[in-house]
């Protein structure tokens, strides 16, 4: 291994970036194992006490379950909306689908608070307020840009000639989809689902403005607790987020080519 | 020594030797082509010469001075890359002047030099053109001009013409050769195209499996391949399994064949190499010896020449005849092929 | 992260026939969903901003510019000014950290790259609530950081590291850094290594290769990265609320307060419309800027 100054500089810089990104997480993680009720860092005594309390608390568990339900449904809806759009773009070069994808992408780019206001006004007008499905449908639309871009990456990996070859062998559109497209797309669909799921479960502002008073998701509950002062179980909730997020993306890196998914098309050697 | 010298140059990637003890002397002003199939290590050697890759062992000397550990930016060997690697954010003139700007050459002199170089590659007046507005051939020329701007001691090209169509490629080859002879610059070109190597090089270096298999003038490599690898890679060859009988004779099956010279001891297995254009076909035995009998298994009349295969002793011998000399036989006919002694080359198996 | 761009798939040689009913079947559902959940709310927001405000958090349809008049006040100008200052400061810091980081990451081996991507995606998806909470713990008076700073005399004993501007800025940079790194990732990983090597063979050092070749080639990307940070910062709500004081409140907090606290939905909508118009103006400006640069080059 050559250790020239450039290499040391590079490693050092990246090390500092990693440290910066990891620091708050390490703090929360270690505080969650602290035995005392007072928030103190570094922790003084190791204990799983707050984990027991968290999982035994009805309100926390209800929030967790609610958040998981919302995230699962929102991910399902947004993937199911994005799939026909991206398929129509890829297979038929449909202009209408490109327009829909453009709107989806633009929504992802407007400031979160504006989206939240738009959607809360919308649900207010419909008179259908404070319901779980409001959060589901709102998350699905705001996060639509993610499945749109990931599924597009996936479709681009399928050579159109493969589909045409299937046609020449007597396949109809539905057969080609089932035998050529679906197997190639499965990892991308899974990744899109995971990504939306993780972002939905972490989202605060939209959930709060759309149905926050009645549908208390995990982030809303954490924030509410924060306002009332420090509570060690909050750290446990935070750790649950971290564990879910990092294991979801680790899973994603196992089922798909992560560098490619994030936009690298140039081949990358091992 | 005046020129470039490679001494036992070796590059290992784990267990794999991309370059395996490559030693070569390139006199000043010579045009050398590294020729070989993909993965033979030719590009690795070129990149080590450029300073883009550090050799695992061995040395590189320029005019007798060891430059093995000098960085690429210090060597400043002009290089044309396979992708050309032109800077898309700079126009033609700025691309060519890049090295001059780095050296702090003043603007007036830079402008002169860019004009000079564009003249040299026959693109006068294109200074302000954007790279994206150039055709493939023009890009090629700009890349060449850019590499020559710094008056490099050695000029390196890595498969520069592989993306061009056949006609343009030939044109660029002729132009590059003419340019090189005019400038008398030591030039190393890497290619897998033997036609390209044959038309341009003073010396061809055939590489295979990380080693230099043979080097020398193009014709001698074609006429006198040093081993099976070279005979097989350069041009079409008949490679017949033979047994050495004595210093001047081998046997192919039961047929004794006289050859120029053999290598190895009597009884040893060897390979006889002969070019298709040296194979002579006759209807009946000529009586002069060195003939093998067989049946015609393939005839392809290509207009300019006739290609044929004769099955003898279980192997097809490939030959080429001019339409005038063609015997007019058809598939399945009995025929004799003569393998002239002076064209037979005996190689180790 | 690459945002959804509706770029068309590589055109195939033979276009398959486009059965209209097939496209209709595919797209009706998604189109309806997008229409109802995106287009209708957007129009509703514009309409809301022009509506008449009634007492008790209610409003009636109308066409009046009452709320927009409030945008002409120094208060609104100050809020927008501060939001922009925060956004631009954050953008400069973020981009100057993220660009080299992304550059180095794209040049790593696959395994290291995948590990970095997982780490970045993981931290990017963490809830703003959670990050803010973590920063609260980190910066609290009983935390190590405050203790260490107090020990070396940089902080009065028992002094707090928040709420203040640096705390807001640091937390925002933290939230945005993974986004911006991942935003630069595709473009930088697409960069042909031969381009940099070409610069080296012409005598460029590693630093001058970076400044004269890599940076100028990525000008447009960098500008867009800055824009991304600006957009995100304008939407940031929890960070300035928890780690800042009222002078450090961004437009997002004021929108939220108008809507949820004061029950003045029309005002919140007017603020939001103003923010979107501002964003679009920035977007157009960035496009023009990068186009002019391209034309000049």
mmCIF file of N, CA, C and O in Angstrom, chain B residues 6 8-12 15-24 33-45 48 191 204-215 221 226-227 229-230 233-234:
data_model
loop_
_atom_site.group_PDB
_atom_site.id
_atom_site.type_symbol
_atom_site.label_atom_id
_atom_site.label_comp_id
_atom_site.label_asym_id
_atom_site.label_seq_id
_atom_site.Cartn_x
_atom_site.Cartn_y
_atom_site.Cartn_z
ATOM 1 N N UNK B 6 13.461 -0.197 -21.857
ATOM 2 C CA UNK B 6 12.690 -0.864 -20.824
ATOM 3 C C UNK B 6 13.526 -2.032 -20.323
ATOM 4 O O UNK B 6 14.029 -2.808 -21.117
ATOM 5 N N UNK B 8 13.371 -5.290 -17.921
ATOM 6 C CA UNK B 8 12.675 -6.244 -17.047
ATOM 7 C C UNK B 8 11.412 -5.656 -16.424
ATOM 8 O O UNK B 8 11.098 -5.913 -15.261
ATOM 9 N N UNK B 9 10.703 -4.873 -17.180
ATOM 10 C CA UNK B 9 9.531 -4.186 -16.668
ATOM 11 C C UNK B 9 8.440 -5.203 -16.324
ATOM 12 O O UNK B 9 8.028 -5.992 -17.170
ATOM 13 N N UNK B 10 7.984 -5.186 -15.072
ATOM 14 C CA UNK B 10 6.996 -6.165 -14.614
ATOM 15 C C UNK B 10 5.899 -5.456 -13.856
ATOM 16 O O UNK B 10 6.167 -4.530 -13.082
ATOM 17 N N UNK B 11 4.654 -5.853 -14.133
ATOM 18 C CA UNK B 11 3.542 -5.298 -13.371
ATOM 19 C C UNK B 11 2.649 -6.451 -12.938
ATOM 20 O O UNK B 11 2.153 -7.220 -13.761
ATOM 21 N N UNK B 12 2.472 -6.586 -11.632
ATOM 22 C CA UNK B 12 1.645 -7.677 -11.103
ATOM 23 C C UNK B 12 0.380 -7.093 -10.499
ATOM 24 O O UNK B 12 0.428 -6.089 -9.787
ATOM 25 N N UNK B 15 -1.888 -12.103 -8.254
ATOM 26 C CA UNK B 15 -1.075 -13.189 -8.813
ATOM 27 C C UNK B 15 -0.859 -13.023 -10.312
ATOM 28 O O UNK B 15 -0.014 -13.685 -10.897
ATOM 29 N N UNK B 16 -1.673 -12.152 -10.902
ATOM 30 C CA UNK B 16 -1.643 -12.044 -12.351
ATOM 31 C C UNK B 16 -0.529 -11.091 -12.791
ATOM 32 O O UNK B 16 -0.431 -9.967 -12.304
ATOM 33 N N UNK B 17 0.303 -11.564 -13.735
ATOM 34 C CA UNK B 17 1.360 -10.701 -14.258
ATOM 35 C C UNK B 17 0.864 -10.057 -15.552
ATOM 36 O O UNK B 17 0.785 -10.706 -16.584
ATOM 37 N N UNK B 18 0.508 -8.770 -15.475
ATOM 38 C CA UNK B 18 0.028 -8.076 -16.672
ATOM 39 C C UNK B 18 1.185 -7.806 -17.618
ATOM 40 O O UNK B 18 1.038 -7.828 -18.833
ATOM 41 N N UNK B 19 2.351 -7.541 -17.039
ATOM 42 C CA UNK B 19 3.572 -7.399 -17.833
ATOM 43 C C UNK B 19 4.635 -8.230 -17.130
ATOM 44 O O UNK B 19 4.778 -8.156 -15.916
ATOM 45 N N UNK B 20 5.334 -9.040 -17.935
ATOM 46 C CA UNK B 20 6.220 -10.037 -17.343
ATOM 47 C C UNK B 20 7.634 -9.858 -17.909
ATOM 48 O O UNK B 20 7.928 -10.287 -19.020
ATOM 49 N N UNK B 21 8.487 -9.180 -17.155
ATOM 50 C CA UNK B 21 9.883 -8.970 -17.566
ATOM 51 C C UNK B 21 10.003 -8.496 -19.009
ATOM 52 O O UNK B 21 10.616 -9.155 -19.827
ATOM 53 N N UNK B 22 9.425 -7.355 -19.275
ATOM 54 C CA UNK B 22 9.481 -6.789 -20.620
ATOM 55 C C UNK B 22 10.749 -5.964 -20.761
ATOM 56 O O UNK B 22 10.973 -5.017 -20.009
ATOM 57 N N UNK B 23 11.610 -6.367 -21.696
ATOM 58 C CA UNK B 23 12.846 -5.617 -21.941
ATOM 59 C C UNK B 23 12.903 -5.241 -23.412
ATOM 60 O O UNK B 23 12.650 -6.078 -24.277
ATOM 61 N N UNK B 24 13.242 -3.983 -23.681
ATOM 62 C CA UNK B 24 13.224 -3.515 -25.063
ATOM 63 C C UNK B 24 14.004 -2.210 -25.167
ATOM 64 O O UNK B 24 13.957 -1.386 -24.261
ATOM 65 N N UNK B 33 5.197 -0.309 -32.770
ATOM 66 C CA UNK B 33 3.828 -0.714 -32.476
ATOM 67 C C UNK B 33 3.834 -1.896 -31.522
ATOM 68 O O UNK B 33 4.488 -2.905 -31.807
ATOM 69 N N UNK B 34 3.122 -1.768 -30.406
ATOM 70 C CA UNK B 34 2.884 -2.919 -29.541
ATOM 71 C C UNK B 34 1.612 -3.580 -30.034
ATOM 72 O O UNK B 34 0.552 -2.966 -30.060
ATOM 73 N N UNK B 35 1.758 -4.840 -30.445
ATOM 74 C CA UNK B 35 0.642 -5.528 -31.073
ATOM 75 C C UNK B 35 0.321 -6.779 -30.276
ATOM 76 O O UNK B 35 1.237 -7.520 -29.875
ATOM 77 N N UNK B 36 -0.954 -7.029 -30.059
ATOM 78 C CA UNK B 36 -1.312 -8.247 -29.341
ATOM 79 C C UNK B 36 -2.804 -8.311 -29.112
ATOM 80 O O UNK B 36 -3.496 -7.303 -29.290
ATOM 81 N N UNK B 37 -3.306 -9.457 -28.721
ATOM 82 C CA UNK B 37 -4.731 -9.579 -28.443
ATOM 83 C C UNK B 37 -5.069 -8.807 -27.174
ATOM 84 O O UNK B 37 -4.173 -8.414 -26.421
ATOM 85 N N UNK B 38 -6.356 -8.581 -26.927
ATOM 86 C CA UNK B 38 -6.711 -7.815 -25.737
ATOM 87 C C UNK B 38 -6.327 -8.605 -24.483
ATOM 88 O O UNK B 38 -6.410 -9.830 -24.466
ATOM 89 N N UNK B 39 -5.847 -7.874 -23.489
ATOM 90 C CA UNK B 39 -5.428 -8.521 -22.253
ATOM 91 C C UNK B 39 -4.017 -9.075 -22.309
ATOM 92 O O UNK B 39 -3.607 -9.815 -21.420
ATOM 93 N N UNK B 40 -3.236 -8.699 -23.349
ATOM 94 C CA UNK B 40 -1.886 -9.246 -23.466
ATOM 95 C C UNK B 40 -0.880 -8.405 -22.702
ATOM 96 O O UNK B 40 0.287 -8.741 -22.618
ATOM 97 N N UNK B 41 -1.318 -7.268 -22.170
ATOM 98 C CA UNK B 41 -0.410 -6.446 -21.371
ATOM 99 C C UNK B 41 0.179 -5.265 -22.111
ATOM 100 O O UNK B 41 0.942 -4.497 -21.542
ATOM 101 N N UNK B 42 -0.223 -5.067 -23.376
ATOM 102 C CA UNK B 42 0.385 -3.976 -24.148
ATOM 103 C C UNK B 42 0.024 -2.596 -23.608
ATOM 104 O O UNK B 42 0.877 -1.714 -23.514
ATOM 105 N N UNK B 43 -1.240 -2.448 -23.202
ATOM 106 C CA UNK B 43 -1.646 -1.152 -22.655
ATOM 107 C C UNK B 43 -0.979 -0.897 -21.306
ATOM 108 O O UNK B 43 -0.582 0.228 -21.009
ATOM 109 N N UNK B 44 -0.836 -1.966 -20.521
ATOM 110 C CA UNK B 44 -0.156 -1.814 -19.218
ATOM 111 C C UNK B 44 1.261 -1.294 -19.422
ATOM 112 O O UNK B 44 1.712 -0.389 -18.714
ATOM 113 N N UNK B 45 1.971 -1.858 -20.417
ATOM 114 C CA UNK B 45 3.343 -1.397 -20.679
ATOM 115 C C UNK B 45 3.336 0.067 -21.091
ATOM 116 O O UNK B 45 4.123 0.880 -20.593
ATOM 117 N N UNK B 48 2.765 2.249 -18.162
ATOM 118 C CA UNK B 48 3.961 2.352 -17.305
ATOM 119 C C UNK B 48 4.957 3.322 -17.919
ATOM 120 O O UNK B 48 5.602 4.091 -17.223
ATOM 121 N N UNK B 191 -1.868 -1.340 -30.370
ATOM 122 C CA UNK B 191 -3.011 -1.711 -31.202
ATOM 123 C C UNK B 191 -3.223 -3.215 -31.182
ATOM 124 O O UNK B 191 -2.322 -3.978 -30.854
ATOM 125 N N UNK B 204 7.710 -3.855 -34.926
ATOM 126 C CA UNK B 204 6.515 -4.378 -34.282
ATOM 127 C C UNK B 204 6.954 -5.194 -33.074
ATOM 128 O O UNK B 204 7.902 -5.983 -33.160
ATOM 129 N N UNK B 205 6.281 -4.978 -31.956
ATOM 130 C CA UNK B 205 6.537 -5.774 -30.767
ATOM 131 C C UNK B 205 5.270 -6.588 -30.534
ATOM 132 O O UNK B 205 4.230 -6.027 -30.217
ATOM 133 N N UNK B 206 5.359 -7.900 -30.725
ATOM 134 C CA UNK B 206 4.182 -8.742 -30.522
ATOM 135 C C UNK B 206 4.156 -9.165 -29.068
ATOM 136 O O UNK B 206 5.139 -9.705 -28.546
ATOM 137 N N UNK B 207 3.052 -8.875 -28.399
ATOM 138 C CA UNK B 207 2.938 -9.253 -26.994
ATOM 139 C C UNK B 207 1.854 -10.292 -26.796
ATOM 140 O O UNK B 207 0.836 -10.282 -27.471
ATOM 141 N N UNK B 208 2.120 -11.194 -25.870
ATOM 142 C CA UNK B 208 1.121 -12.199 -25.505
ATOM 143 C C UNK B 208 1.390 -12.641 -24.091
ATOM 144 O O UNK B 208 2.554 -12.811 -23.703
ATOM 145 N N UNK B 209 0.349 -12.751 -23.316
ATOM 146 C CA UNK B 209 0.455 -13.193 -21.922
ATOM 147 C C UNK B 209 1.489 -12.402 -21.124
ATOM 148 O O UNK B 209 2.257 -12.956 -20.343
ATOM 149 N N UNK B 210 1.528 -11.100 -21.374
ATOM 150 C CA UNK B 210 2.407 -10.237 -20.598
ATOM 151 C C UNK B 210 3.858 -10.232 -21.044
ATOM 152 O O UNK B 210 4.679 -9.493 -20.492
ATOM 153 N N UNK B 211 4.182 -11.067 -22.018
ATOM 154 C CA UNK B 211 5.589 -11.159 -22.462
ATOM 155 C C UNK B 211 5.729 -10.652 -23.886
ATOM 156 O O UNK B 211 4.785 -10.709 -24.675
ATOM 157 N N UNK B 212 6.956 -10.208 -24.199
ATOM 158 C CA UNK B 212 7.256 -9.912 -25.598
ATOM 159 C C UNK B 212 7.501 -11.243 -26.289
ATOM 160 O O UNK B 212 8.394 -12.001 -25.915
ATOM 161 N N UNK B 213 6.686 -11.545 -27.314
ATOM 162 C CA UNK B 213 6.837 -12.815 -28.021
ATOM 163 C C UNK B 213 7.880 -12.692 -29.126
ATOM 164 O O UNK B 213 8.626 -13.622 -29.400
ATOM 165 N N UNK B 214 7.914 -11.530 -29.760
ATOM 166 C CA UNK B 214 8.872 -11.302 -30.831
ATOM 167 C C UNK B 214 8.877 -9.823 -31.129
ATOM 168 O O UNK B 214 7.857 -9.150 -31.005
ATOM 169 N N UNK B 215 10.050 -9.307 -31.530
ATOM 170 C CA UNK B 215 10.042 -7.935 -32.036
ATOM 171 C C UNK B 215 10.995 -7.812 -33.203
ATOM 172 O O UNK B 215 11.979 -8.522 -33.292
ATOM 173 N N UNK B 221 8.675 -10.232 -39.068
ATOM 174 C CA UNK B 221 7.735 -10.873 -38.150
ATOM 175 C C UNK B 221 6.740 -11.720 -38.916
ATOM 176 O O UNK B 221 6.392 -12.822 -38.515
ATOM 177 N N UNK B 226 8.611 -16.155 -34.683
ATOM 178 C CA UNK B 226 9.558 -16.824 -33.785
ATOM 179 C C UNK B 226 8.923 -17.991 -33.055
ATOM 180 O O UNK B 226 9.625 -18.891 -32.608
ATOM 181 N N UNK B 227 7.620 -17.956 -32.911
ATOM 182 C CA UNK B 227 6.985 -19.067 -32.203
ATOM 183 C C UNK B 227 5.547 -19.243 -32.669
ATOM 184 O O UNK B 227 5.046 -18.492 -33.505
ATOM 185 N N UNK B 229 2.769 -18.745 -31.129
ATOM 186 C CA UNK B 229 1.876 -17.640 -30.780
ATOM 187 C C UNK B 229 1.892 -16.578 -31.882
ATOM 188 O O UNK B 229 0.852 -16.135 -32.355
ATOM 189 N N UNK B 230 3.106 -16.203 -32.301
ATOM 190 C CA UNK B 230 3.231 -15.142 -33.303
ATOM 191 C C UNK B 230 2.691 -15.623 -34.645
ATOM 192 O O UNK B 230 1.953 -14.915 -35.331
ATOM 193 N N UNK B 233 -1.026 -15.524 -34.407
ATOM 194 C CA UNK B 233 -1.660 -14.219 -34.221
ATOM 195 C C UNK B 233 -1.509 -13.328 -35.454
ATOM 196 O O UNK B 233 -2.413 -12.601 -35.817
ATOM 197 N N UNK B 234 -0.312 -13.366 -36.080
ATOM 198 C CA UNK B 234 -0.068 -12.476 -37.220
ATOM 199 C C UNK B 234 -0.470 -13.178 -38.505
ATOM 200 O O UNK B 234 0.130 -14.181 -38.885
#
